[in-house]
Short mmCIF file of C-alpha atoms and ligand atoms in Angstrom, two decimals:
data_model
loop_
_atom_site.label_atom_id
_atom_site.label_comp_id
_atom_site.label_asym_id
_atom_site.label_seq_id
_atom_site.Cartn_x
_atom_site.Cartn_y
_atom_site.Cartn_z
CA MET A 1 2.08 7.31 -18.68
CA ILE A 2 5.55 8.87 -18.36
CA ASP A 3 3.97 12.25 -17.89
CA GLN A 4 2.02 10.99 -14.84
CA TYR A 5 5.28 10.00 -13.18
CA ASP A 6 6.97 13.33 -14.01
CA LYS A 7 4.16 15.03 -12.05
CA LEU A 8 4.29 12.47 -9.27
CA ALA A 9 8.11 12.55 -8.85
CA PRO A 10 8.21 15.34 -6.17
CA TYR A 11 5.61 13.37 -4.12
CA TYR A 12 6.94 9.89 -4.84
CA ARG A 13 8.23 9.25 -1.29
CA ASP A 14 4.73 10.08 0.11
CA TYR A 15 3.14 7.76 -2.43
CA VAL A 16 5.49 4.92 -1.38
CA GLN A 17 4.43 5.36 2.26
CA LYS A 18 0.90 4.15 1.33
CA LYS A 19 2.17 0.63 0.50
CA THR A 20 5.19 0.22 2.78
CA LYS A 21 4.21 -3.22 4.11
CA TYR A 22 3.73 -4.70 0.66
CA LEU A 23 6.91 -3.18 -0.73
CA LEU A 24 9.02 -4.36 2.23
CA THR A 25 7.79 -7.93 1.88
CA ILE A 26 8.71 -7.91 -1.81
CA ASP A 27 12.18 -6.52 -0.94
CA ARG A 28 12.64 -9.16 1.77
CA LEU A 29 11.75 -11.91 -0.75
CA ILE A 30 14.21 -10.54 -3.26
CA ILE A 31 17.04 -10.63 -0.70
CA GLN A 32 15.98 -14.15 0.41
CA ASN A 33 16.23 -15.32 -3.21
CA LEU A 34 19.70 -13.81 -3.83
CA SER A 35 21.89 -15.95 -1.67
CA GLY A 36 24.81 -16.32 -4.08
CA ASN A 37 26.74 -13.03 -3.60
CA PRO A 38 25.24 -10.92 -6.39
CA GLN A 39 27.58 -8.38 -8.06
CA SER A 40 25.52 -6.28 -10.40
CA LEU A 41 22.01 -4.84 -10.41
CA LEU A 42 19.80 -3.32 -13.14
CA ASP A 43 16.59 -1.66 -11.99
CA VAL A 44 14.15 -1.17 -14.88
CA GLY A 45 11.44 1.36 -14.15
CA SER A 46 13.42 2.40 -11.06
CA GLY A 47 11.21 5.38 -10.12
CA ASP A 48 13.27 7.77 -8.00
CA GLY A 49 15.92 5.05 -7.53
CA THR A 50 15.68 4.85 -3.70
CA ARG A 51 14.46 1.27 -3.72
CA GLY A 52 17.10 -0.07 -6.11
CA ILE A 53 19.92 1.75 -4.34
CA THR A 54 18.72 0.61 -0.86
CA LEU A 55 18.54 -3.02 -2.04
CA ALA A 56 21.95 -2.80 -3.69
CA LYS A 57 23.42 -1.45 -0.42
CA LYS A 58 21.89 -4.27 1.61
CA LEU A 59 23.27 -6.81 -0.85
CA ARG A 60 26.67 -5.01 -1.08
CA ILE A 61 26.28 -4.67 -4.85
CA LYS A 62 28.53 -1.91 -6.32
CA LYS A 63 27.53 -1.96 -9.99
CA VAL A 64 24.03 -0.42 -10.06
CA TYR A 65 22.22 0.80 -13.21
CA LEU A 66 18.93 2.65 -12.77
CA CYS A 67 16.65 3.18 -15.74
CA ASP A 68 13.31 4.97 -16.04
CA PRO A 69 11.62 6.89 -18.91
CA SER A 70 10.54 9.80 -16.66
CA ALA A 71 12.97 12.74 -16.82
CA GLU A 72 11.95 13.87 -13.31
CA MET A 73 12.51 10.39 -11.85
CA ILE A 74 15.89 10.09 -13.58
CA LYS A 75 16.95 13.45 -12.10
CA LYS A 76 16.25 11.98 -8.67
CA CYS A 77 18.11 8.77 -9.56
CA ARG A 78 21.22 10.80 -10.52
CA GLN A 79 21.26 12.40 -7.08
CA LEU A 80 21.82 8.94 -5.60
CA LYS A 81 24.94 8.44 -7.69
CA PRO A 82 24.34 5.02 -9.22
CA THR A 83 26.95 3.60 -11.63
CA ARG A 84 24.62 4.78 -14.43
CA ALA A 85 21.22 6.40 -14.65
CA ILE A 86 19.55 5.88 -18.04
CA GLN A 87 16.39 7.68 -19.26
CA SER A 88 14.61 5.01 -21.29
CA GLY A 89 11.45 2.93 -21.41
CA ALA A 90 12.04 -0.75 -20.90
CA GLU A 91 10.73 -1.57 -24.39
CA ASN A 92 13.50 0.63 -25.93
CA LEU A 93 16.22 -0.31 -23.49
CA ALA A 94 19.56 -0.74 -25.23
CA ILE A 95 22.26 -1.57 -22.73
CA ASN A 96 25.35 -3.36 -23.84
CA ASP A 97 26.08 -4.90 -20.44
CA LYS A 98 25.09 -7.88 -18.30
CA PHE A 99 23.75 -8.17 -14.76
CA ASP A 100 23.20 -11.03 -12.39
CA THR A 101 20.21 -9.28 -10.82
CA THR A 102 17.44 -7.32 -12.60
CA LEU A 103 14.44 -5.65 -10.94
CA CYS A 104 11.23 -4.68 -12.59
CA LEU A 105 9.12 -3.76 -9.55
CA TRP A 106 5.69 -2.50 -8.62
CA ASN A 107 3.78 -3.05 -11.87
CA VAL A 108 6.28 -1.27 -14.14
CA LEU A 109 5.13 -3.65 -16.85
CA GLY A 110 1.57 -2.41 -16.38
CA HIS A 111 2.74 1.05 -17.52
CA ILE A 112 3.78 -0.29 -20.91
CA LYS A 113 0.89 -0.01 -23.36
CA THR A 114 0.58 -3.19 -25.36
CA ARG A 115 1.31 -6.93 -24.99
CA LYS A 116 3.81 -6.66 -27.88
CA ARG A 117 5.75 -3.86 -26.15
CA ARG A 118 5.63 -5.70 -22.79
CA ILE A 119 7.22 -8.67 -24.47
CA ALA A 120 9.84 -6.43 -26.10
CA ALA A 121 10.59 -4.96 -22.66
CA LEU A 122 11.07 -8.42 -21.10
CA LYS A 123 13.27 -9.53 -24.07
CA ASN A 124 15.47 -6.48 -23.44
CA MET A 125 15.79 -7.48 -19.76
CA LYS A 126 16.58 -11.05 -20.82
CA ASN A 127 19.40 -9.78 -23.05
CA CYS A 128 20.93 -7.98 -20.08
CA LEU A 129 20.81 -11.04 -17.78
CA GLU A 130 23.93 -13.06 -17.19
CA PRO A 131 23.37 -16.82 -17.65
CA GLY A 132 21.58 -18.01 -14.52
CA GLY A 133 20.85 -14.40 -13.44
CA LYS A 134 17.59 -13.54 -11.75
CA LEU A 135 14.84 -11.11 -12.72
CA PHE A 136 12.35 -10.05 -10.06
CA LEU A 137 9.00 -8.85 -11.43
CA ASP A 138 5.88 -7.98 -9.52
CA ILE A 139 2.57 -6.97 -11.09
CA GLN A 140 -0.95 -5.91 -10.03
CA ASN A 141 -3.22 -8.95 -10.15
CA ARG A 142 -6.60 -8.19 -11.74
CA HIS A 143 -8.04 -11.10 -9.73
CA ASN A 144 -6.87 -9.83 -6.35
CA ALA A 145 -10.13 -9.95 -4.38
CA ASN A 146 -8.54 -8.49 -1.24
CA ALA A 147 -7.54 -5.36 -3.14
CA TYR A 148 -10.37 -4.91 -5.65
CA GLY A 149 -13.33 -6.47 -3.84
CA GLY A 150 -14.86 -10.00 -3.80
CA LEU A 151 -17.87 -9.42 -6.09
CA LYS A 152 -15.91 -7.40 -8.61
CA THR A 153 -13.25 -10.05 -8.78
CA LEU A 154 -15.78 -12.85 -9.16
CA GLY A 155 -17.30 -10.95 -12.16
CA ARG A 156 -13.81 -10.44 -13.65
CA LEU A 157 -12.97 -14.14 -13.18
CA ILE A 158 -16.11 -15.28 -14.95
CA LEU A 159 -15.61 -12.82 -17.84
CA ASP A 160 -11.90 -13.55 -18.15
CA THR A 161 -12.43 -17.35 -18.11
CA PHE A 162 -15.09 -17.41 -20.78
CA PHE A 163 -14.26 -14.35 -22.87
CA PRO A 164 -10.49 -13.62 -22.31
CA ASN A 165 -9.47 -10.19 -23.53
CA ASP A 166 -6.26 -8.46 -22.30
CA GLN A 167 -7.77 -4.99 -23.01
CA ARG A 168 -10.08 -5.45 -20.01
CA GLY A 169 -7.05 -5.00 -17.70
CA ASN A 170 -6.54 -1.38 -18.75
CA THR A 171 -7.58 0.93 -15.96
CA HIS A 172 -7.71 4.60 -14.96
CA PHE A 173 -7.32 5.79 -11.40
CA ILE A 174 -6.59 8.83 -9.22
CA TRP A 175 -3.73 9.00 -6.78
CA LYS A 176 -4.61 11.16 -3.79
CA ILE A 177 -1.44 12.48 -2.14
CA LYS A 178 -1.19 15.38 0.27
CA ASN A 179 -4.58 16.85 -0.72
CA GLN A 180 -3.63 16.71 -4.38
CA GLN A 181 -5.06 14.46 -7.10
CA PHE A 182 -2.96 12.83 -9.81
CA PRO A 183 -4.81 11.07 -12.58
CA GLY A 184 -3.04 7.94 -13.78
CA ARG A 185 -3.55 4.84 -15.88
CA GLY A 186 -2.07 1.37 -16.01
CA HIS A 187 -2.82 -2.28 -16.58
CA LEU A 188 -3.88 -5.03 -14.22
CA PHE A 189 -2.78 -8.56 -15.32
CA THR A 190 -4.39 -11.94 -14.92
CA ALA A 191 -1.98 -14.65 -13.81
CA GLU A 192 -2.39 -16.48 -17.17
CA GLU A 193 -1.72 -13.26 -19.10
CA ILE A 194 1.52 -12.35 -17.29
CA GLN A 195 2.78 -15.94 -17.31
CA GLY A 196 2.09 -16.10 -21.12
CA ILE A 197 4.08 -12.89 -21.59
CA ILE A 198 6.99 -14.19 -19.56
CA ARG A 199 7.03 -17.46 -21.55
CA GLU A 200 6.79 -15.63 -24.92
CA SER A 201 9.81 -13.54 -23.94
CA GLY A 202 11.85 -16.71 -23.63
CA LEU A 203 12.21 -16.43 -19.85
CA LYS A 204 11.47 -19.07 -17.23
CA ILE A 205 9.45 -18.69 -14.02
CA LYS A 206 11.33 -20.20 -11.10
CA LYS A 207 9.00 -19.15 -8.28
CA ARG A 208 5.77 -17.23 -7.71
CA TYR A 209 4.70 -15.48 -4.53
CA ILE A 210 1.34 -14.03 -3.71
CA VAL A 211 1.65 -10.94 -1.49
CA ASN A 212 -1.22 -9.10 0.24
CA TYR A 213 -1.27 -5.48 -1.07
CA GLU A 214 -2.36 -4.07 2.33
CA SER A 215 -0.71 -6.20 5.03
CA GLY A 216 2.34 -7.47 3.10
CA LYS A 217 1.51 -11.00 4.24
CA ILE A 218 2.52 -13.87 1.96
CA GLU A 219 -0.72 -15.55 0.91
CA LYS A 220 -1.65 -18.98 -0.39
CA PHE A 221 -4.22 -18.38 -3.12
CA PHE A 222 -3.96 -16.34 -6.34
CA TRP A 223 -7.03 -14.20 -5.50
CA GLN A 224 -5.48 -12.97 -2.22
CA GLY A 225 -2.65 -10.71 -3.43
CA GLN A 226 -0.38 -9.21 -6.06
CA LEU A 227 2.04 -11.50 -7.86
CA LEU A 228 5.86 -11.58 -7.56
CA TYR A 229 7.80 -13.75 -10.01
CA VAL A 230 11.37 -14.92 -9.67
CA ILE A 231 12.48 -15.42 -13.25
CA SER A 232 15.61 -16.72 -14.95
CA ASN A 233 16.94 -17.16 -18.52
CA GLU A 234 17.79 -20.82 -18.02
C1 SAM B 301 4.96 2.48 -9.43
S1 SAM B 301 6.45 3.12 -10.06
C2 SAM B 301 7.59 1.89 -9.46
C3 SAM B 301 8.97 2.46 -9.29
C4 SAM B 301 9.99 1.54 -8.64
N1 SAM B 301 10.12 0.34 -9.42
C5 SAM B 301 9.59 1.20 -7.26
O1 SAM B 301 9.31 0.03 -6.96
O2 SAM B 301 9.61 2.09 -6.39
C6 SAM B 301 6.39 2.75 -11.80
C7 SAM B 301 7.58 3.30 -12.64
O3 SAM B 301 7.49 2.81 -13.98
C8 SAM B 301 8.00 3.81 -14.81
N2 SAM B 301 7.59 3.52 -16.19
C9 SAM B 301 6.51 4.02 -16.91
N3 SAM B 301 6.55 3.60 -18.13
C10 SAM B 301 7.64 2.80 -18.28
C11 SAM B 301 8.26 2.08 -19.35
N4 SAM B 301 7.70 2.10 -20.55
N5 SAM B 301 9.38 1.41 -19.08
C12 SAM B 301 9.93 1.40 -17.85
N6 SAM B 301 9.42 2.08 -16.82
C13 SAM B 301 8.30 2.78 -17.00
C14 SAM B 301 7.45 5.09 -14.23
O4 SAM B 301 8.14 6.23 -14.68
C15 SAM B 301 7.59 4.82 -12.75
O5 SAM B 301 8.82 5.33 -12.24
#
């Protein structure tokens, strides 16, 4: 899964363009939830770093750590001159420092292979959070009918309600960017699954938003969008 992002890195800005409305809504919600003069930011699975650095600038945060396992993404992060750029997967993250704001955005958790490793990743983020700090996490919702189709989602809902099995969320896809095809894989979460993982990591959900993956509109029902969680350690 790291390899797919090494290949995608030169085209990452084009890839981002495909979901601008969604990403901008998430960024706006992050800023809205950070009213108390944040001082430090850790971006876990930062991609090329543009998003973390842009948010930090808007929030006037000076201490910014970017972290991603992809060597090509980390090269791009270094060009933006963060306080530190660390090449590491979230599940192996060993940072001896604390932050009041942590980001884990755009289904980074869905690129970590197992439930056990996803929990390890969140525990590492928890260890880096100052007391009362905030972690922003958004994931792809397997039950998002607007993104994946009504009938398909209904089938998934029935299966997942009566025969729950996390493995069903594993998926393969092809990114099409500039006439090129990039095969990728990842994981789509159910709301119950991700909320269980957050709880098992010892973190607490403060708020949940449902955001339309196409229009960026904030929706009312869980089957209408991807899920953004505002999480804290207390
Ligand atoms: C869709 S991109 C999102 C990047 C960035 N958060 C953003 O919002 O633009 C997913 C990122 O997760 C990273 N990733 C893959 N496996 C990871 C892992 N085990 N731990 C942390 N990040 C990982 C990829 O290298 C990639 O940069």
